[in-house]
mmCIF file of C-alpha atoms and ligand atoms in Angstrom:
data_model
loop_
_atom_site.group_PDB
_atom_site.id
_atom_site.type_symbol
_atom_site.label_atom_id
_atom_site.label_comp_id
_atom_site.label_asym_id
_atom_site.label_seq_id
_atom_site.Cartn_x
_atom_site.Cartn_y
_atom_site.Cartn_z
ATOM 1 C CA MET A 1 14.899 20.450 17.311
ATOM 2 C CA LYS A 2 13.426 18.623 20.258
ATOM 3 C CA LEU A 3 10.426 16.686 20.147
ATOM 4 C CA PRO A 4 7.822 17.432 23.147
ATOM 5 C CA SER A 5 8.036 13.670 24.957
ATOM 6 C CA ILE A 6 4.564 13.150 24.012
ATOM 7 C CA LEU A 7 2.305 13.962 21.184
ATOM 8 C CA SER A 8 -1.506 14.659 20.184
ATOM 9 C CA VAL A 9 -2.470 12.393 17.196
ATOM 10 C CA ALA A 10 -5.130 12.626 16.126
ATOM 11 C CA ALA A 11 -7.041 9.837 16.114
ATOM 12 C CA GLU A 12 -9.835 6.726 16.713
ATOM 13 C CA PRO A 13 -11.828 5.878 18.982
ATOM 14 C CA TYR A 14 -9.797 8.083 20.445
ATOM 15 C CA SER A 15 -6.649 11.159 20.381
ATOM 16 C CA PHE A 16 -2.981 8.792 20.347
ATOM 17 C CA ASP A 17 -0.940 10.310 22.700
ATOM 18 C CA LEU A 18 3.230 9.406 20.852
ATOM 19 C CA MET A 19 5.956 9.255 22.953
ATOM 20 C CA PRO A 20 8.503 9.506 19.638
ATOM 21 C CA ALA A 21 11.404 8.517 22.112
ATOM 22 C CA ALA A 22 9.052 4.726 22.430
ATOM 23 C CA SER A 23 7.842 4.740 19.075
ATOM 24 C CA ALA A 24 9.005 2.627 16.123
ATOM 25 C CA LEU A 25 7.888 3.583 12.022
ATOM 26 C CA LEU A 26 7.167 -0.994 11.115
ATOM 27 C CA ILE A 27 6.962 -1.318 7.309
ATOM 28 C CA ILE A 28 5.401 -4.526 6.910
ATOM 29 C CA ASP A 29 6.523 -6.351 3.836
ATOM 30 C CA MET A 30 6.844 -3.746 0.940
ATOM 31 C CA GLN A 31 7.797 -6.665 -0.609
ATOM 32 C CA ARG A 32 7.803 -7.194 -5.088
ATOM 33 C CA ASP A 33 6.415 -9.752 -4.049
ATOM 34 C CA PHE A 34 3.119 -8.493 -2.865
ATOM 35 C CA LEU A 35 3.379 -5.336 -5.195
ATOM 36 C CA GLU A 36 4.655 -5.743 -9.011
ATOM 37 C CA PRO A 37 2.941 -8.447 -11.272
ATOM 38 C CA GLY A 38 4.165 -11.971 -11.444
ATOM 39 C CA GLY A 39 5.142 -12.447 -7.451
ATOM 40 C CA PHE A 40 3.303 -13.815 -4.873
ATOM 41 C CA GLY A 41 0.804 -11.987 -4.055
ATOM 42 C CA SER A 42 -0.246 -12.278 -8.064
ATOM 43 C CA SER A 43 -0.056 -16.082 -7.740
ATOM 44 C CA LEU A 44 -2.648 -15.797 -5.357
ATOM 45 C CA GLY A 45 -5.249 -14.426 -7.907
ATOM 46 C CA ASN A 46 -3.995 -10.355 -6.647
ATOM 47 C CA ASP A 47 -4.721 -7.466 -8.763
ATOM 48 C CA VAL A 48 -1.125 -5.598 -7.239
ATOM 49 C CA SER A 49 -2.062 -3.116 -8.243
ATOM 50 C CA GLN A 50 -4.662 -2.306 -5.755
ATOM 51 C CA LEU A 51 -1.012 -1.912 -3.257
ATOM 52 C CA ARG A 52 -0.309 0.490 -4.392
ATOM 53 C CA ARG A 53 -1.742 3.067 -3.583
ATOM 54 C CA THR A 54 0.507 2.858 0.239
ATOM 55 C CA ILE A 55 3.725 3.859 -2.010
ATOM 56 C CA GLY A 56 3.580 7.287 -1.532
ATOM 57 C CA PRO A 57 1.555 7.782 1.330
ATOM 58 C CA ASN A 58 4.338 5.199 3.506
ATOM 59 C CA GLN A 59 7.682 7.322 1.732
ATOM 60 C CA LYS A 60 6.134 11.076 3.267
ATOM 61 C CA LEU A 61 6.428 9.493 6.680
ATOM 62 C CA LEU A 62 8.907 8.191 6.029
ATOM 63 C CA ALA A 63 11.023 10.748 4.916
ATOM 64 C CA ALA A 64 9.720 12.359 8.729
ATOM 65 C CA TRP A 65 10.748 9.400 10.667
ATOM 66 C CA ARG A 66 13.572 9.464 9.456
ATOM 67 C CA ALA A 67 14.822 13.574 9.490
ATOM 68 C CA LEU A 68 13.667 12.927 13.480
ATOM 69 C CA GLY A 69 16.209 10.214 13.273
ATOM 70 C CA LEU A 70 13.076 7.553 15.158
ATOM 71 C CA MET A 71 13.787 4.748 14.781
ATOM 72 C CA VAL A 72 12.865 2.482 11.372
ATOM 73 C CA LEU A 73 12.205 -1.224 10.670
ATOM 74 C CA HIS A 74 11.374 -2.780 7.413
ATOM 75 C CA THR A 75 9.916 -6.701 7.819
ATOM 76 C CA ARG A 76 9.593 -9.199 4.391
ATOM 77 C CA GLU A 77 7.488 -12.695 4.307
ATOM 78 C CA GLY A 78 9.608 -15.582 3.004
ATOM 79 C CA HIS A 79 11.957 -18.860 3.650
ATOM 80 C CA ARG A 80 15.228 -19.598 3.253
ATOM 81 C CA ALA A 81 15.886 -21.595 0.176
ATOM 82 C CA ASP A 82 15.675 -25.132 1.380
ATOM 83 C CA LEU A 83 12.157 -24.619 2.438
ATOM 84 C CA GLY A 84 13.131 -26.019 5.132
ATOM 85 C CA ASP A 85 10.930 -23.046 7.275
ATOM 86 C CA LEU A 86 8.162 -23.609 5.130
ATOM 87 C CA PRO A 87 5.068 -25.218 6.545
ATOM 88 C CA PRO A 88 3.749 -27.681 3.812
ATOM 89 C CA SER A 89 0.160 -26.409 4.835
ATOM 90 C CA LYS A 90 1.269 -23.004 3.299
ATOM 91 C CA LYS A 91 2.304 -24.332 0.313
ATOM 92 C CA ALA A 92 -0.371 -25.737 -0.390
ATOM 93 C CA ARG A 93 -2.827 -23.478 0.549
ATOM 94 C CA GLY A 94 -3.952 -21.568 -2.707
ATOM 95 C CA GLN A 95 -3.661 -24.225 -5.313
ATOM 96 C CA GLY A 96 -2.264 -21.686 -7.179
ATOM 97 C CA THR A 97 -0.390 -22.584 -10.139
ATOM 98 C CA ILE A 98 3.128 -21.782 -9.299
ATOM 99 C CA ARG A 99 3.658 -22.087 -5.357
ATOM 100 C CA ILE A 100 5.886 -20.575 -3.147
ATOM 101 C CA GLY A 101 9.863 -21.645 -3.810
ATOM 102 C CA ASP A 102 8.808 -22.619 -7.565
ATOM 103 C CA PRO A 103 10.066 -20.357 -9.553
ATOM 104 C CA GLY A 104 8.349 -16.472 -11.588
ATOM 105 C CA PRO A 105 9.921 -13.907 -13.291
ATOM 106 C CA MET A 106 11.005 -12.634 -10.356
ATOM 107 C CA GLY A 107 13.159 -15.111 -8.716
ATOM 108 C CA ARG A 108 11.201 -18.047 -7.110
ATOM 109 C CA LEU A 109 8.340 -17.219 -5.037
ATOM 110 C CA LEU A 110 9.203 -15.979 -2.154
ATOM 111 C CA VAL A 111 12.520 -17.239 -0.882
ATOM 112 C CA ARG A 112 14.884 -14.546 0.457
ATOM 113 C CA GLY A 113 17.804 -13.247 -0.887
ATOM 114 C CA GLU A 114 15.662 -13.582 -4.656
ATOM 115 C CA PRO A 115 14.606 -9.891 -6.888
ATOM 116 C CA GLY A 116 11.195 -10.651 -5.559
ATOM 117 C CA HIS A 117 11.363 -10.738 -1.965
ATOM 118 C CA GLY A 118 13.151 -7.881 -2.023
ATOM 119 C CA ILE A 119 11.700 -4.673 -0.453
ATOM 120 C CA ILE A 120 10.310 -2.427 -3.489
ATOM 121 C CA PRO A 121 12.920 0.150 -4.799
ATOM 122 C CA GLU A 122 10.544 3.534 -3.844
ATOM 123 C CA LEU A 123 10.884 1.873 -0.085
ATOM 124 C CA ALA A 124 14.389 0.389 -0.194
ATOM 125 C CA PRO A 125 15.684 -0.126 3.848
ATOM 126 C CA LEU A 126 18.880 2.293 4.903
ATOM 127 C CA PRO A 127 21.477 0.490 6.230
ATOM 128 C CA THR A 128 21.462 1.854 9.465
ATOM 129 C CA GLU A 129 17.632 0.051 9.945
ATOM 130 C CA VAL A 130 16.501 -3.234 11.093
ATOM 131 C CA VAL A 131 15.450 -5.355 8.552
ATOM 132 C CA ILE A 132 13.573 -8.663 10.093
ATOM 133 C CA ASP A 133 13.062 -11.457 7.767
ATOM 134 C CA LYS A 134 9.589 -13.365 9.486
ATOM 135 C CA PRO A 135 8.838 -16.680 7.569
ATOM 136 C CA GLY A 136 4.815 -15.995 9.080
ATOM 137 C CA LYS A 137 2.143 -13.281 8.213
ATOM 138 C CA GLY A 138 2.796 -11.693 12.615
ATOM 139 C CA ALA A 139 6.281 -10.300 12.590
ATOM 140 C CA PHE A 140 6.444 -11.278 16.158
ATOM 141 C CA PHE A 141 6.541 -14.990 15.279
ATOM 142 C CA SER A 142 9.648 -16.681 15.075
ATOM 143 C CA THR A 143 12.038 -13.282 14.683
ATOM 144 C CA ALA A 144 14.110 -11.114 16.938
ATOM 145 C CA LEU A 145 10.821 -8.569 16.386
ATOM 146 C CA ASP A 146 10.281 -8.240 20.332
ATOM 147 C CA GLY A 147 13.847 -8.285 21.088
ATOM 148 C CA ILE A 148 15.310 -5.547 19.832
ATOM 149 C CA LEU A 149 11.830 -3.520 19.973
ATOM 150 C CA ARG A 150 13.426 -3.688 23.554
ATOM 151 C CA VAL A 151 16.329 -2.868 23.872
ATOM 152 C CA SER A 152 15.550 0.600 22.655
ATOM 153 C CA ASN A 153 12.948 0.434 25.248
ATOM 154 C CA ILE A 154 9.925 0.960 22.577
ATOM 155 C CA ARG A 155 6.549 0.336 23.510
ATOM 156 C CA GLN A 156 4.492 2.189 20.671
ATOM 157 C CA LEU A 157 4.779 0.842 16.996
ATOM 158 C CA ILE A 158 3.727 2.968 13.898
ATOM 159 C CA VAL A 159 2.756 0.121 11.663
ATOM 160 C CA THR A 160 2.454 -0.169 7.383
ATOM 161 C CA GLY A 161 2.621 -2.295 4.754
ATOM 162 C CA VAL A 162 0.609 -5.017 3.285
ATOM 163 C CA THR A 163 -1.695 -6.226 3.226
ATOM 164 C CA THR A 164 -4.248 -4.916 5.967
ATOM 165 C CA GLU A 165 -6.202 -8.251 6.733
ATOM 166 C CA VAL A 166 -3.507 -10.297 6.019
ATOM 167 C CA CYS A 167 0.641 -9.693 7.618
ATOM 168 C CA VAL A 168 -0.365 -6.076 9.445
ATOM 169 C CA HIS A 169 -3.092 -7.417 11.217
ATOM 170 C CA THR A 170 -1.469 -9.986 11.904
ATOM 171 C CA THR A 171 1.476 -8.477 13.749
ATOM 172 C CA ILE A 172 -0.871 -5.496 15.390
ATOM 173 C CA ARG A 173 -2.809 -8.385 17.022
ATOM 174 C CA GLU A 174 0.708 -9.671 18.220
ATOM 175 C CA ALA A 175 1.729 -5.863 18.947
ATOM 176 C CA ASN A 176 -1.070 -6.071 21.849
ATOM 177 C CA ASP A 177 -0.306 -9.534 23.922
ATOM 178 C CA ARG A 178 3.233 -8.214 23.868
ATOM 179 C CA GLY A 179 2.175 -4.767 25.208
ATOM 180 C CA TYR A 180 2.696 -2.409 23.013
ATOM 181 C CA ASP A 181 -0.309 0.460 21.547
ATOM 182 C CA CYS A 182 -0.387 0.222 17.903
ATOM 183 C CA LEU A 183 -1.589 3.046 15.325
ATOM 184 C CA VAL A 184 -2.426 2.447 11.676
ATOM 185 C CA PRO A 185 -2.286 5.414 9.546
ATOM 186 C CA SER A 186 -4.861 4.111 7.387
ATOM 187 C CA ASP A 187 -3.662 5.493 3.589
ATOM 188 C CA CYS A 188 0.165 3.832 4.457
ATOM 189 C CA VAL A 189 -1.516 -0.237 4.871
ATOM 190 C CA GLY A 190 -3.543 -1.467 2.079
ATOM 191 C CA SER A 191 -4.960 -4.685 0.684
ATOM 192 C CA TYR A 192 -6.082 -6.756 -2.519
ATOM 193 C CA PHE A 193 -9.842 -5.835 -1.489
ATOM 194 C CA PRO A 194 -11.138 -2.774 -0.494
ATOM 195 C CA GLU A 195 -13.997 -4.028 1.254
ATOM 196 C CA PHE A 196 -11.262 -6.223 3.953
ATOM 197 C CA GLN A 197 -9.651 -2.386 4.212
ATOM 198 C CA THR A 198 -11.731 -0.808 5.201
ATOM 199 C CA VAL A 199 -13.295 -4.009 7.340
ATOM 200 C CA GLY A 200 -9.798 -4.885 8.283
ATOM 201 C CA LEU A 201 -9.529 -0.576 9.580
ATOM 202 C CA ALA A 202 -12.483 -0.898 11.439
ATOM 203 C CA MET A 203 -11.843 -3.944 13.353
ATOM 204 C CA ILE A 204 -8.826 -2.302 14.917
ATOM 205 C CA LYS A 205 -10.276 0.697 16.421
ATOM 206 C CA ALA A 206 -13.834 -1.237 16.977
ATOM 207 C CA GLN A 207 -14.862 -1.878 21.388
ATOM 208 C CA GLY A 208 -12.737 0.874 21.871
ATOM 209 C CA GLY A 209 -9.427 0.348 20.741
ATOM 210 C CA LEU A 210 -9.434 -3.476 21.102
ATOM 211 C CA PHE A 211 -6.384 -3.323 18.642
ATOM 212 C CA GLY A 212 -5.089 -0.168 18.552
ATOM 213 C CA TRP A 213 -6.006 3.190 16.587
ATOM 214 C CA VAL A 214 -6.353 3.927 13.072
ATOM 215 C CA THR A 215 -5.512 7.871 11.863
ATOM 216 C CA GLU A 216 -4.600 9.056 8.002
ATOM 217 C CA SER A 217 -0.531 9.749 8.144
ATOM 218 C CA ALA A 218 -1.210 13.783 7.047
ATOM 219 C CA SER A 219 -2.745 13.155 11.316
ATOM 220 C CA ILE A 220 1.049 11.885 11.836
ATOM 221 C CA LEU A 221 2.193 14.140 9.950
ATOM 222 C CA THR A 222 0.649 16.965 11.697
ATOM 223 C CA ALA A 223 1.302 15.891 15.199
ATOM 224 C CA LEU A 224 5.117 16.523 14.132
ATOM 225 C CA GLY A 225 4.775 20.296 13.344
ATOM 226 C CA PRO A 226 7.596 21.663 10.846
ATOM 227 C CA VAL A 227 10.250 18.894 10.879
ATOM 228 C CA ALA A 228 8.096 16.850 9.806
HETATM 229 N N1 TIU B 1 -1.843 -12.594 0.492
HETATM 230 C C1 TIU B 1 -1.510 -12.029 0.952
HETATM 231 O O1 TIU B 1 -3.340 -10.609 0.529
HETATM 232 N N2 TIU B 1 -1.107 -11.286 2.393
HETATM 233 C C2 TIU B 1 -0.189 -11.959 2.543
HETATM 234 O O2 TIU B 1 0.478 -13.529 2.000
HETATM 235 N N3 TIU B 1 1.024 -12.194 3.343
HETATM 236 C C3 TIU B 1 1.565 -10.456 3.427
HETATM 237 O O3 TIU B 1 -0.531 -9.901 4.373
HETATM 238 N N4 TIU B 1 2.412 -9.502 3.867
#
């Protein structure tokens, strides 16, 4: 089924004109290290159960996006095994008893190739989908993301994942400065802190949509129609 070239998605601060052919679903850091006990997130003292409510809505949106043959990208935060891309300031931060690169129950914390670095099985990427390994909080910093999106003529991003005020926010801010429009479904992003979830979403849509638009996944699914 051919989608219309523009679909109106109910959103705040005003409706989002989604252009399916120019849009991609960008799923940020839905990794075991952030969503499962024993990973990097819990090493910082966080309650990982706060993030798990995002899994179901992400699965539904991802299934719809895949069914329509639209572009999907996943990101993973993590570092080289030799930690050559880990700034000492990032390792030191948090003063945790175990830190990035140290062994934990799911392997070395936030290190590429370790079990904890992997995307949770519920949202496992397909072989055809792009996976961006990023050393920072933002998905554009020190990655090929911008080039990949430009080659595919992508101008709009549906941004989901964790955490709302850290890697999702940083990525949206980076995307804005590069000319992308970002739409954030609130039920598909999560924070360890309920108050940061609320304020993080408010900041995106404030001042007439300074960083982007906020919606719910159901509104995107409604706009995509029966195929989804
Ligand atoms: N600590 C926290 O909330 N987040 C991160 O360290 N990384 C991401 O958000 N992915």
